[in-house]
Tab-separated table of C-alpha atoms in Angstrom:
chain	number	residue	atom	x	y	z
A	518	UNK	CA	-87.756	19.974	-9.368
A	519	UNK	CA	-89.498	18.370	-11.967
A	520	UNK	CA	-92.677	20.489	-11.181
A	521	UNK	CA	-90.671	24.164	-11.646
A	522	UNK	CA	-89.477	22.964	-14.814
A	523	UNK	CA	-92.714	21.769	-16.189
A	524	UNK	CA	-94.123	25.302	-14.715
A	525	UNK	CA	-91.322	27.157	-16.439
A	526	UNK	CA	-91.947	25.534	-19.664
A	527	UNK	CA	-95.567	26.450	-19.251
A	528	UNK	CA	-94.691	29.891	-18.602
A	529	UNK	CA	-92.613	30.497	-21.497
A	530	UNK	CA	-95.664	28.490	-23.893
A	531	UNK	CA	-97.680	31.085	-22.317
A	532	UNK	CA	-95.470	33.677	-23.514
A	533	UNK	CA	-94.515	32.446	-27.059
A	534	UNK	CA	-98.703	32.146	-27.635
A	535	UNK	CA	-98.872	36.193	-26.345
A	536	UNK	CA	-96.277	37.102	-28.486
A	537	UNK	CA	-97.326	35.655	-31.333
A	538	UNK	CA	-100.793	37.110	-30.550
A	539	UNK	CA	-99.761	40.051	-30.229
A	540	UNK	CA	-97.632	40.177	-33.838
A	541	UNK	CA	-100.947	39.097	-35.253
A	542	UNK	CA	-103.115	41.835	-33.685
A	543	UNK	CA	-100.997	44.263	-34.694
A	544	UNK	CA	-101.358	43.438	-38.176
A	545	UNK	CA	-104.929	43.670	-38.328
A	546	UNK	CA	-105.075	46.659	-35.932
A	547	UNK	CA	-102.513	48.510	-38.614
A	548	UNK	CA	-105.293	47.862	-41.502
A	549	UNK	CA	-107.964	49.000	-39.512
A	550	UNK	CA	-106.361	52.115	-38.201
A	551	UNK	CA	-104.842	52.845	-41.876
A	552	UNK	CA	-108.719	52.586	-42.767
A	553	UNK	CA	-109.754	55.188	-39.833
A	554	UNK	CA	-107.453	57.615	-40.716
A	555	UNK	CA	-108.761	58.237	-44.296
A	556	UNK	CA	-112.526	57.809	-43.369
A	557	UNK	CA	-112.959	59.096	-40.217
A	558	UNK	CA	-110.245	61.905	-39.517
A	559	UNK	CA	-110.220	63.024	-42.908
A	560	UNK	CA	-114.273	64.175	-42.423
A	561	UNK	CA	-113.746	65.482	-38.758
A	562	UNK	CA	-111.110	67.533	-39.732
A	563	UNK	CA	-112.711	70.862	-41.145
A	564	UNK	CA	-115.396	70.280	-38.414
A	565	UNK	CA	-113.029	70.456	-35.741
A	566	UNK	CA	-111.228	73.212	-37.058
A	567	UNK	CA	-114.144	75.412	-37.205
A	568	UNK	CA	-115.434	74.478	-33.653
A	569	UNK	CA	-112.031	75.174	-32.507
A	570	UNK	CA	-112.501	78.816	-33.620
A	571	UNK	CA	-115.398	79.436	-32.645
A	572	UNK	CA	-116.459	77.502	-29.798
A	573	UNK	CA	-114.428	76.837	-27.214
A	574	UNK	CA	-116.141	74.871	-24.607
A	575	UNK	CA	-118.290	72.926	-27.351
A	576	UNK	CA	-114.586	71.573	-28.689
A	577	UNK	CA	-113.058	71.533	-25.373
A	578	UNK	CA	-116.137	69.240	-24.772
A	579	UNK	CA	-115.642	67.068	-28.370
A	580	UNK	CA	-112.441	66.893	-27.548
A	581	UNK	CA	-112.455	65.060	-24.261
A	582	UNK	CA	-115.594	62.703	-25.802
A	583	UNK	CA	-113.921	62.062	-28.918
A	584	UNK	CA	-110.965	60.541	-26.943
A	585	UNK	CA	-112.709	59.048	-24.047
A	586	UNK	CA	-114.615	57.356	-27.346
A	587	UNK	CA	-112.145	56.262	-29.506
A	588	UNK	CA	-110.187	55.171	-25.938
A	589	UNK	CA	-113.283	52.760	-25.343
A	590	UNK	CA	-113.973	51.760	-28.777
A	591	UNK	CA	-110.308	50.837	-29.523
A	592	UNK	CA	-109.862	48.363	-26.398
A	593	UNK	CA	-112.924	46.852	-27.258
A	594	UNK	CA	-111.711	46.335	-30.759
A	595	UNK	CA	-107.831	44.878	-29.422
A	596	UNK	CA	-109.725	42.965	-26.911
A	597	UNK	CA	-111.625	41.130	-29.098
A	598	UNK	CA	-108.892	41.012	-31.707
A	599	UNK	CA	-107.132	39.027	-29.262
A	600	UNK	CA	-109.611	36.801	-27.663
A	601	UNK	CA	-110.192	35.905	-30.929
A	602	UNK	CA	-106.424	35.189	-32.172
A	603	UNK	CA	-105.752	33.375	-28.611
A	604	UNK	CA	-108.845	31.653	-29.231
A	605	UNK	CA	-107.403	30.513	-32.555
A	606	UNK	CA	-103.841	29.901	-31.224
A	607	UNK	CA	-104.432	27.964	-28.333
B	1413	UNK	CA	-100.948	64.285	-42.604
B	1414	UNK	CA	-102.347	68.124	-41.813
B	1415	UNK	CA	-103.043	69.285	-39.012
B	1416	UNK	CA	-105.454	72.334	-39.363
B	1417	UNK	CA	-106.042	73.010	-35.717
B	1418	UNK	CA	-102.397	73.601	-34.596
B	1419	UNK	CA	-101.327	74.769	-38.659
B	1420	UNK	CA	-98.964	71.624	-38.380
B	1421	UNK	CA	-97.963	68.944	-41.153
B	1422	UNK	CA	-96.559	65.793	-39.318
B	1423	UNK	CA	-96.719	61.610	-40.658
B	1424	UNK	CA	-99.043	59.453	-39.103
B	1425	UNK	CA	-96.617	56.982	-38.937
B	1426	UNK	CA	-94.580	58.697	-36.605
B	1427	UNK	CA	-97.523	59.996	-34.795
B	1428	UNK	CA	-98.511	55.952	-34.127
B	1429	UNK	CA	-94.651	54.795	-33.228
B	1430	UNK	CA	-94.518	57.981	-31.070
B	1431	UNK	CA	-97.321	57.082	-29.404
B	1432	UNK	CA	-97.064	53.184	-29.526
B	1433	UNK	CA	-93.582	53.341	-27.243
B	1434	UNK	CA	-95.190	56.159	-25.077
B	1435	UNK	CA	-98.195	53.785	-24.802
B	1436	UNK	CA	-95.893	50.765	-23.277
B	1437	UNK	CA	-94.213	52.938	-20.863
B	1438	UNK	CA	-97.589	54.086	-19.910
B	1439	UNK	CA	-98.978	50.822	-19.551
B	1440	UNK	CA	-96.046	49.203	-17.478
B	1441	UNK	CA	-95.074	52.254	-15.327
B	1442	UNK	CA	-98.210	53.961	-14.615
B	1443	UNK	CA	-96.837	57.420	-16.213
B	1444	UNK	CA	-98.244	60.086	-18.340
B	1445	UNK	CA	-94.813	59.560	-20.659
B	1446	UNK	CA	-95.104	63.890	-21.670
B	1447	UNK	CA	-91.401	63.826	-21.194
B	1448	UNK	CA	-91.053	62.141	-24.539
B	1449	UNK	CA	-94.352	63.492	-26.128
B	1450	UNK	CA	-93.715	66.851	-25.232
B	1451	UNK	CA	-90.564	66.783	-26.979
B	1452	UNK	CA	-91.273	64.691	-29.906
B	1453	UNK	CA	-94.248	66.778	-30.843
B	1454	UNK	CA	-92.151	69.845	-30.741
B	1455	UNK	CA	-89.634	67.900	-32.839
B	1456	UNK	CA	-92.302	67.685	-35.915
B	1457	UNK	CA	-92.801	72.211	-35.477
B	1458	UNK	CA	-95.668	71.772	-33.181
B	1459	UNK	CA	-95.982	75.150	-30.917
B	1460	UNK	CA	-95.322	74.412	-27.454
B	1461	UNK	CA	-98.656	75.863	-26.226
B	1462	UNK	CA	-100.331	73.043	-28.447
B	1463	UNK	CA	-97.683	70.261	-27.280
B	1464	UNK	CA	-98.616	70.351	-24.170
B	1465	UNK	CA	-102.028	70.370	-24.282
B	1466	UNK	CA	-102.602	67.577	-27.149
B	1467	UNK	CA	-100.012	65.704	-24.790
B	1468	UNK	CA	-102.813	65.520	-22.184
B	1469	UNK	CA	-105.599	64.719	-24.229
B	1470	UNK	CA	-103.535	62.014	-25.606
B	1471	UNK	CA	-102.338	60.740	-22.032
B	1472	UNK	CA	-106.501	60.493	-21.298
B	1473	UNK	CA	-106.748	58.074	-24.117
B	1474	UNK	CA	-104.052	56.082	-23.264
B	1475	UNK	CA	-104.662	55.820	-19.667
B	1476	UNK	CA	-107.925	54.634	-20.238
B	1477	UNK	CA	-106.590	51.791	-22.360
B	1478	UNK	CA	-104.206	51.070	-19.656
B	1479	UNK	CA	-106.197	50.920	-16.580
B	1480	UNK	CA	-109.319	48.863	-18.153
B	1481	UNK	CA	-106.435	45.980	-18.836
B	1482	UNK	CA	-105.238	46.855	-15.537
B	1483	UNK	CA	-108.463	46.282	-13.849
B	1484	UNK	CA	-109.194	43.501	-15.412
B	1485	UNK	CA	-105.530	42.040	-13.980
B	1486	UNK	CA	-106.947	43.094	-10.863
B	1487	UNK	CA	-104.294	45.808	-10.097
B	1488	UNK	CA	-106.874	49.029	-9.699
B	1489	UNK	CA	-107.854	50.332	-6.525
B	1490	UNK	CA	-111.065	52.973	-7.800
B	1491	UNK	CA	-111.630	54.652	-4.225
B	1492	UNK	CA	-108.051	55.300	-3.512
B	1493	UNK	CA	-107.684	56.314	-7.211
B	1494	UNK	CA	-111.006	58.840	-6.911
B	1495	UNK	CA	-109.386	60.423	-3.336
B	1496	UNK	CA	-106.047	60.815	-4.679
B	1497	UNK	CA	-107.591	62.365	-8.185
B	1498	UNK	CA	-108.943	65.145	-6.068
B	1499	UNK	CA	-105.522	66.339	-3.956
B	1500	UNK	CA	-103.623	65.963	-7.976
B	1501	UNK	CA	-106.121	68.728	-9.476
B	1502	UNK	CA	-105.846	70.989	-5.872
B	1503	UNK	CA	-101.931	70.421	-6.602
B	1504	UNK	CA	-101.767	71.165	-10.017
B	1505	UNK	CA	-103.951	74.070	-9.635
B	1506	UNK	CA	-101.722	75.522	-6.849
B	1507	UNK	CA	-98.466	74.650	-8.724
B	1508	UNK	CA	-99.533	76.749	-11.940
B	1509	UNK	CA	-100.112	79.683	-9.745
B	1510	UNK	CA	-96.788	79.040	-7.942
B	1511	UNK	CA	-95.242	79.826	-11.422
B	1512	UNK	CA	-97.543	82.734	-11.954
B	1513	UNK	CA	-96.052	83.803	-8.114
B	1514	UNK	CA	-92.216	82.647	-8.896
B	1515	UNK	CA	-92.455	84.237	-12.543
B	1516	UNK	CA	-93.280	87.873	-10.974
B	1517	UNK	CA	-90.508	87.734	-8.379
B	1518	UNK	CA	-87.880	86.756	-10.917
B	1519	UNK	CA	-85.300	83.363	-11.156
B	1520	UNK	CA	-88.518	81.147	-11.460
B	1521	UNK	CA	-86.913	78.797	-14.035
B	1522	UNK	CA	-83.772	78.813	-12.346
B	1523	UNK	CA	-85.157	77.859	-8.837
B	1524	UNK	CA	-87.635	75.625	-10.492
B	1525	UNK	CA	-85.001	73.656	-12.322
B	1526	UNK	CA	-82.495	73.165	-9.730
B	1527	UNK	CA	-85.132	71.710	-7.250
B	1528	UNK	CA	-86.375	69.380	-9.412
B	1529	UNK	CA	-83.069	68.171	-10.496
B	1530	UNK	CA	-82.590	67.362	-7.183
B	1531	UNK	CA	-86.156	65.884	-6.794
B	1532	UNK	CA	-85.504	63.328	-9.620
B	1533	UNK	CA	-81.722	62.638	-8.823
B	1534	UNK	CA	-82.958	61.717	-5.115
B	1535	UNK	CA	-85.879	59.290	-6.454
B	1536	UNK	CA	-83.439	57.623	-8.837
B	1537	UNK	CA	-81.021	56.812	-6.151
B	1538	UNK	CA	-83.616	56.355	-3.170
B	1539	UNK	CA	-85.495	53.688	-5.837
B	1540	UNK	CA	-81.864	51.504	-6.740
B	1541	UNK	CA	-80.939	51.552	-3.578
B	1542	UNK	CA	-84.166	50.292	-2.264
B	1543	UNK	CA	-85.210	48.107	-5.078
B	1544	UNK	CA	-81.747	46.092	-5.107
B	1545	UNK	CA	-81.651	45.467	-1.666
B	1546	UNK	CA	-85.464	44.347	-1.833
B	1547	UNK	CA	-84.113	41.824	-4.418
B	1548	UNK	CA	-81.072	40.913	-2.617
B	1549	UNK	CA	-83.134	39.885	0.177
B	1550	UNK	CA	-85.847	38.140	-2.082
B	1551	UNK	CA	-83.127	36.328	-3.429
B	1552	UNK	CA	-81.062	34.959	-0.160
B	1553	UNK	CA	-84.865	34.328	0.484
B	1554	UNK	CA	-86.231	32.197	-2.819
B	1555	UNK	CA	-87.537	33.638	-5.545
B	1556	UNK	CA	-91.114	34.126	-6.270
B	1557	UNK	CA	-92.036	31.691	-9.262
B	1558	UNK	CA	-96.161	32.224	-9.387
B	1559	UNK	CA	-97.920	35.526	-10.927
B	1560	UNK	CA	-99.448	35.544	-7.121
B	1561	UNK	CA	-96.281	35.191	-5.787
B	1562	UNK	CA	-94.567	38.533	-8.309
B	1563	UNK	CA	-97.782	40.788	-7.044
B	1564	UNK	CA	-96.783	40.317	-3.387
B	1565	UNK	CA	-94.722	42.809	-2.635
B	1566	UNK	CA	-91.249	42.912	-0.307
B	1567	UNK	CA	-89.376	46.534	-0.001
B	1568	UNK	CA	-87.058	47.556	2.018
B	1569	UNK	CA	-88.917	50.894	3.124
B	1570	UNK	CA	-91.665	48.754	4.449
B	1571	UNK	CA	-90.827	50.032	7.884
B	1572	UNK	CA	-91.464	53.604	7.007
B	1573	UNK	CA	-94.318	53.128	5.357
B	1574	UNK	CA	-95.930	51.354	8.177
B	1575	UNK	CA	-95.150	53.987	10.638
B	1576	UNK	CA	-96.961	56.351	8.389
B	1577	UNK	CA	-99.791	54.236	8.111
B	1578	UNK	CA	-99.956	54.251	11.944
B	1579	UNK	CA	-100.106	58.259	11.991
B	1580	UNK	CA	-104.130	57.641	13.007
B	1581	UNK	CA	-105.476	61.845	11.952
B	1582	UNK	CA	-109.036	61.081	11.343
B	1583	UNK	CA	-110.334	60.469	8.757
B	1584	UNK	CA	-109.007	57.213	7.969
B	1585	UNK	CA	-109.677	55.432	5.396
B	1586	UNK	CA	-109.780	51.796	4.275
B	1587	UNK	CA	-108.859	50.170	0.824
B	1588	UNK	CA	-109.226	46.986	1.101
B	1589	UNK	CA	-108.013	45.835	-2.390
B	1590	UNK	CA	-104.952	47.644	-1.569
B	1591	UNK	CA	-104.813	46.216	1.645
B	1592	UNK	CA	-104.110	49.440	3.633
B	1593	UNK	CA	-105.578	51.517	5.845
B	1594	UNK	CA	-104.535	55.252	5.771
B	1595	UNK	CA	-105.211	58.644	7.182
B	1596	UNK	CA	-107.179	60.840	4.190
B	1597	UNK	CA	-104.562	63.114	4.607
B	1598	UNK	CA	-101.485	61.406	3.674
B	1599	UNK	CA	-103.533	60.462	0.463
B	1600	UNK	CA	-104.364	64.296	0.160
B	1601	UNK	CA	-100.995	64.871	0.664
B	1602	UNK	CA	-98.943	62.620	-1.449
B	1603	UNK	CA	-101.233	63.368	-4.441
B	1604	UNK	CA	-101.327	67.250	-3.386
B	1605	UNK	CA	-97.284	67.141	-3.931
B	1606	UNK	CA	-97.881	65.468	-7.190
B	1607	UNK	CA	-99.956	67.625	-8.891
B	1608	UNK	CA	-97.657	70.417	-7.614
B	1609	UNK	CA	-94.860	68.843	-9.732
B	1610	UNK	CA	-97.667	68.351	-12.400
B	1611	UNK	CA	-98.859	72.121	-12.405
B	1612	UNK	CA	-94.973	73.371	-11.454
B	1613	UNK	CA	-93.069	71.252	-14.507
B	1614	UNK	CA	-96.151	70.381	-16.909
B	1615	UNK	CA	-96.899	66.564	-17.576
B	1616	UNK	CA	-98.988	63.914	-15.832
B	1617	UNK	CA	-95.765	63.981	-13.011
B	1618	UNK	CA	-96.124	59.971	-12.505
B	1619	UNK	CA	-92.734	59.801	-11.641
B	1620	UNK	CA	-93.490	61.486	-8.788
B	1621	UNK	CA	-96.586	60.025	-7.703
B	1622	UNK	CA	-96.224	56.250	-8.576
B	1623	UNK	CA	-92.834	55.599	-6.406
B	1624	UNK	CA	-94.779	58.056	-3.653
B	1625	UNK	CA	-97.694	55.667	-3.899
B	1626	UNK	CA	-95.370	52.431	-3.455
B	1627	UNK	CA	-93.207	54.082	-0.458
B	1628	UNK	CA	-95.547	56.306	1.562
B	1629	UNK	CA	-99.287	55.132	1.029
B	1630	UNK	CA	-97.526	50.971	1.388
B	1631	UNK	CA	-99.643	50.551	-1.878
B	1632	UNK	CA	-97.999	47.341	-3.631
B	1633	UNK	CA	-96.481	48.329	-7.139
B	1634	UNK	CA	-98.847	46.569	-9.708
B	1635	UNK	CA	-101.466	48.027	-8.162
B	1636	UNK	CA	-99.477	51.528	-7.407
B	1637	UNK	CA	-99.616	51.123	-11.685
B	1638	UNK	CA	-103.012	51.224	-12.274
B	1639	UNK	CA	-104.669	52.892	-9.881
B	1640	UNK	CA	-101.897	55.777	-11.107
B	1641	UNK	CA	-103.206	55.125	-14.650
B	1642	UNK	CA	-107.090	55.708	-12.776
B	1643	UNK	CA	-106.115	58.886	-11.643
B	1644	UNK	CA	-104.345	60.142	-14.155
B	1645	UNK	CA	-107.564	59.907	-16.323
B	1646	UNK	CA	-109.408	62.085	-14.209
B	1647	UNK	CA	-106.714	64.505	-13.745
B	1648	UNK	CA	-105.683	64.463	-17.668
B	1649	UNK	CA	-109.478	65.075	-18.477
B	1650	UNK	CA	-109.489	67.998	-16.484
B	1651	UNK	CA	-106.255	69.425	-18.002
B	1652	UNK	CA	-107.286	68.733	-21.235
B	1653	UNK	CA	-110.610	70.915	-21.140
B	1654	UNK	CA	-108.553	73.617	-19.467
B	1655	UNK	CA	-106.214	73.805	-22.389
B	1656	UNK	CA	-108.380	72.947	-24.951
B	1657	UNK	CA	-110.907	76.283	-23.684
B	1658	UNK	CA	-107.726	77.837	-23.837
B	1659	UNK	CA	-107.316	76.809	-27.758
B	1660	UNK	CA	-103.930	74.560	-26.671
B	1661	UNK	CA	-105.346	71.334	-27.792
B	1662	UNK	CA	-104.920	69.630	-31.332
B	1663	UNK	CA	-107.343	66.755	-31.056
B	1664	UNK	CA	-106.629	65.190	-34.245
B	1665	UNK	CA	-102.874	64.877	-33.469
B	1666	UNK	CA	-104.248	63.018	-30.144
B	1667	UNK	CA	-106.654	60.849	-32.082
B	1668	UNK	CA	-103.803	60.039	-33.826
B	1669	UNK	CA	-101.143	59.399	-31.645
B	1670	UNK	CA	-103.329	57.286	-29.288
B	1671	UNK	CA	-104.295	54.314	-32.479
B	1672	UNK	CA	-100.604	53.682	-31.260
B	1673	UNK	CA	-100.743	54.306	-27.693
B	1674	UNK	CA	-103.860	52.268	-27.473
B	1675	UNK	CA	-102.151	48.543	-28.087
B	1676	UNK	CA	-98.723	49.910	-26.373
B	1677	UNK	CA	-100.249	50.727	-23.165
B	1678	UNK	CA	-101.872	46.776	-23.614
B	1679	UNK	CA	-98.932	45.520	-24.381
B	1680	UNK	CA	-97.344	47.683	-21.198
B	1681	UNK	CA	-100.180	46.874	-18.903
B	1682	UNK	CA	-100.214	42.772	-19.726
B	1683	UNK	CA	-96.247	42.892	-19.277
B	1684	UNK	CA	-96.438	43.669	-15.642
B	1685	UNK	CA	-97.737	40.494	-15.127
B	1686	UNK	CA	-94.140	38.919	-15.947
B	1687	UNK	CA	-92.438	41.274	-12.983
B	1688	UNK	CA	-92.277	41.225	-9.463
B	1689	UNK	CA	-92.793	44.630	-7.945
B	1690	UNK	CA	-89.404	45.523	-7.149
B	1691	UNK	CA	-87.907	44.520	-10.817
B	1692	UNK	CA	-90.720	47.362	-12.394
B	1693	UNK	CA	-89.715	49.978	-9.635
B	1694	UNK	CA	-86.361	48.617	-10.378
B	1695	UNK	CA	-86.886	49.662	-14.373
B	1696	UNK	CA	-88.491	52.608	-13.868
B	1697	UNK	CA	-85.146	54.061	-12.351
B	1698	UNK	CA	-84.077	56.049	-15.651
B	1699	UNK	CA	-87.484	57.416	-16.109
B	1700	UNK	CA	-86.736	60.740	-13.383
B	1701	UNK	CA	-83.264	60.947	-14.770
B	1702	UNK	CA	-84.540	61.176	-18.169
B	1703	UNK	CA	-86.463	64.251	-16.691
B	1704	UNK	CA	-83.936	65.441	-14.821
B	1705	UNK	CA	-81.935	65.374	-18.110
B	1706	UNK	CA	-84.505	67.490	-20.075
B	1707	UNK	CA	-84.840	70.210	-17.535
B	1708	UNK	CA	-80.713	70.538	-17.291
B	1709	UNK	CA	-80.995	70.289	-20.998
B	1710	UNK	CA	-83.458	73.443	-20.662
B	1711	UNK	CA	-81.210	75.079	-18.089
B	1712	UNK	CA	-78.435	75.106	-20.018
B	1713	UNK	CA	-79.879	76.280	-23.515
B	1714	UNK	CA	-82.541	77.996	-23.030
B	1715	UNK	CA	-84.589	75.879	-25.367
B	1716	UNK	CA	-87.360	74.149	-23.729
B	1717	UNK	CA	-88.106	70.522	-25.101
């Protein structure tokens, strides 16, 4: 008895720690992605517009990299985040 | 925010929350989530042509998010995931010229419509009936209290299932992170009928495969999740070059949406962790209703969301 409640309140520490985790990631992940918008979309976007009329397998190929790459580079980036703030929390 | 590509002028801040809550359904259900993208985009003026496309470039993204957390959780099955990628494209591929076929002889959306209404209706019910009686019995039984003990996983179909993994048509095939072994053809099959949703009604058609996965293959939910999420990458990616040779793909709404997507589908993924198996097939009830709600939505006004 005494065992499920200690494992319950060890659950729910668990929990609280993600959440709060979580809260902070997300306001450092805001800043950076605030940050990629204006650098990094803002100088793709005329390049991607003119491969997109022109060439339609070269974008159709950006395309799919570009997301596969950002996909990657993101999770590495809220990975780390939250090692780093569970690190910190724990 | 512009959008050159698709001549559209949307906020980034609804791109992100857009694709943040798309991202946590993602990440907990195993689902594409188009039925809300599709419509949202559309919301903001985007042409449907480019909705759909930039929908699937923006589900690869995601899923890819998704089913790295998944695997690391230990709830993606790669060779079932490759196998089952391959009968989703042959679907899809066959559904789209199903339309093409339906389209020439007249009624398509009409006949189209009323069979999948009845297709979602039948795996809402079939999935409360099922899932509460799982939990019934898990309850008169003890409930599980250990993350080991929420990824084993009771259902009341079990008996089913196992009779179709004794239909022994060679090849058969052995996953053993799943834990099942299967003919090659029922994977073919079930993923076959899922990209023919996929190709017949647009979308990643999760709804479809990931209760199809958990009832007819005997995969266990969590894993039923992300190897879904697996698959779906390989059959997004396709899609996505198809439309985006077509000129149906706005990459820079994608890029955008998915910032959001990318820590919703975490937060998604990590939160299956807290359910047992029949509690997430349990919650992902509404999800076919909401699609059979669109399509009688479309049925009835003409306006496709």
């Amino acid at each position: 008895m005494s065992a499920a409640i200690q494992g319950n309140g060890q659950m729910k520490r668990e929990t609280a720690t993600t959440l709060r985790a979580f809260l902070v990631e997300l306001a450092i992940y805001a800043v950076l992605v605030v940050a990629y918008f204006f650098a990094v979309l803002h100088f793709l976007g005329d390049w991607l517009f003119q491969l997109q009329q022109h060439h339609h397998v070269v974008y159709a190929a950006v395309a799919i990299l570009l997301i596969i790459g950002q996909a990657v580079a993101l999770e590495s980036v809220t990975s780390l985040l939250l090692r780093i703030i569970r690190g910190r929390t724990e | 925010m512009d959008f050159p590509i698709s001549h559209s002028h949307i906020s980034p801040i609804y791109l992100v929350v857009v694709g943040f809550l798309i991202g946590i359904l993602g990440g907990f259900f195993g689902v594409g989530g188009s039925f809300i993208a599709g419509p949202a985009l559309r919301l903001m003026g985007v042409h449907w042509n480019f909705a759909v496309g930039t929908d699937l470039a923006h589900i690869v993204g995601k899923s890819i998010v998704a089913a790295k957390r998944h695997r690391a959780l230990g709830n993606v099955d790669l060779k079932l995931g490759l196998f089952m990628a391959v009968g989703t494209i042959g679907g899809a591929e066959c559904g789209a010229q199903m339309i093409q076929a339906l389209k020439r002889a007249g009624h398509v959306d009409v006949v189209v419509s009323i069979v999948s209404i009845a297709v979602y209706v039948c795996i809402s019910t079939f999935m409360i009936w099922e899932s509460r009686k799982t939990l019934k019995q898990a309850k008169a039984s003890g409930a599980a209290k250990t993350s080991a003990q929420k990824k084993r996983d009771p259902s009341s179909f079990r008996g089913v299932t196992r009779r179709i993994q004794r239909f022994k048509l060679a090849p058969m095939i052995k996953l053993p992170v799943s834990g099942v072994t299967i003919s090659l053809w029922v994977i073919l099959f079930v993923s076959f009928i899922g990209g023919l949703f996929s190709g017949f009604l647009g979308g990643g058609a999760g709804y479809i495969r990931m209760p199809s996965m958990v009832y007819v293959l005997g995969i266990p939910t969590h894993l039923a999740v992300g190897t879904d999420l697996f698959e779906i990458i390989i059959s997004a990616s396709y899609g996505t070059f198809t439309h985006a040779v077509k000129g149906n793909v706005d990459i820079l709404i994608a890029l955008v949406m998915h910032t959001g997507a990318a820590i919703g589908a975490q937060i998604g993924a990590i939160s299956t962790q807290y359910f047992a198996g029949p509690k997430i097939r349990l919650a992902f009830v509404p999800l076919p209703l909401i699609g059979a709600a669109i399509v009688i939505y479309t049925l009835l006004t003409g306006h496709k969301l």
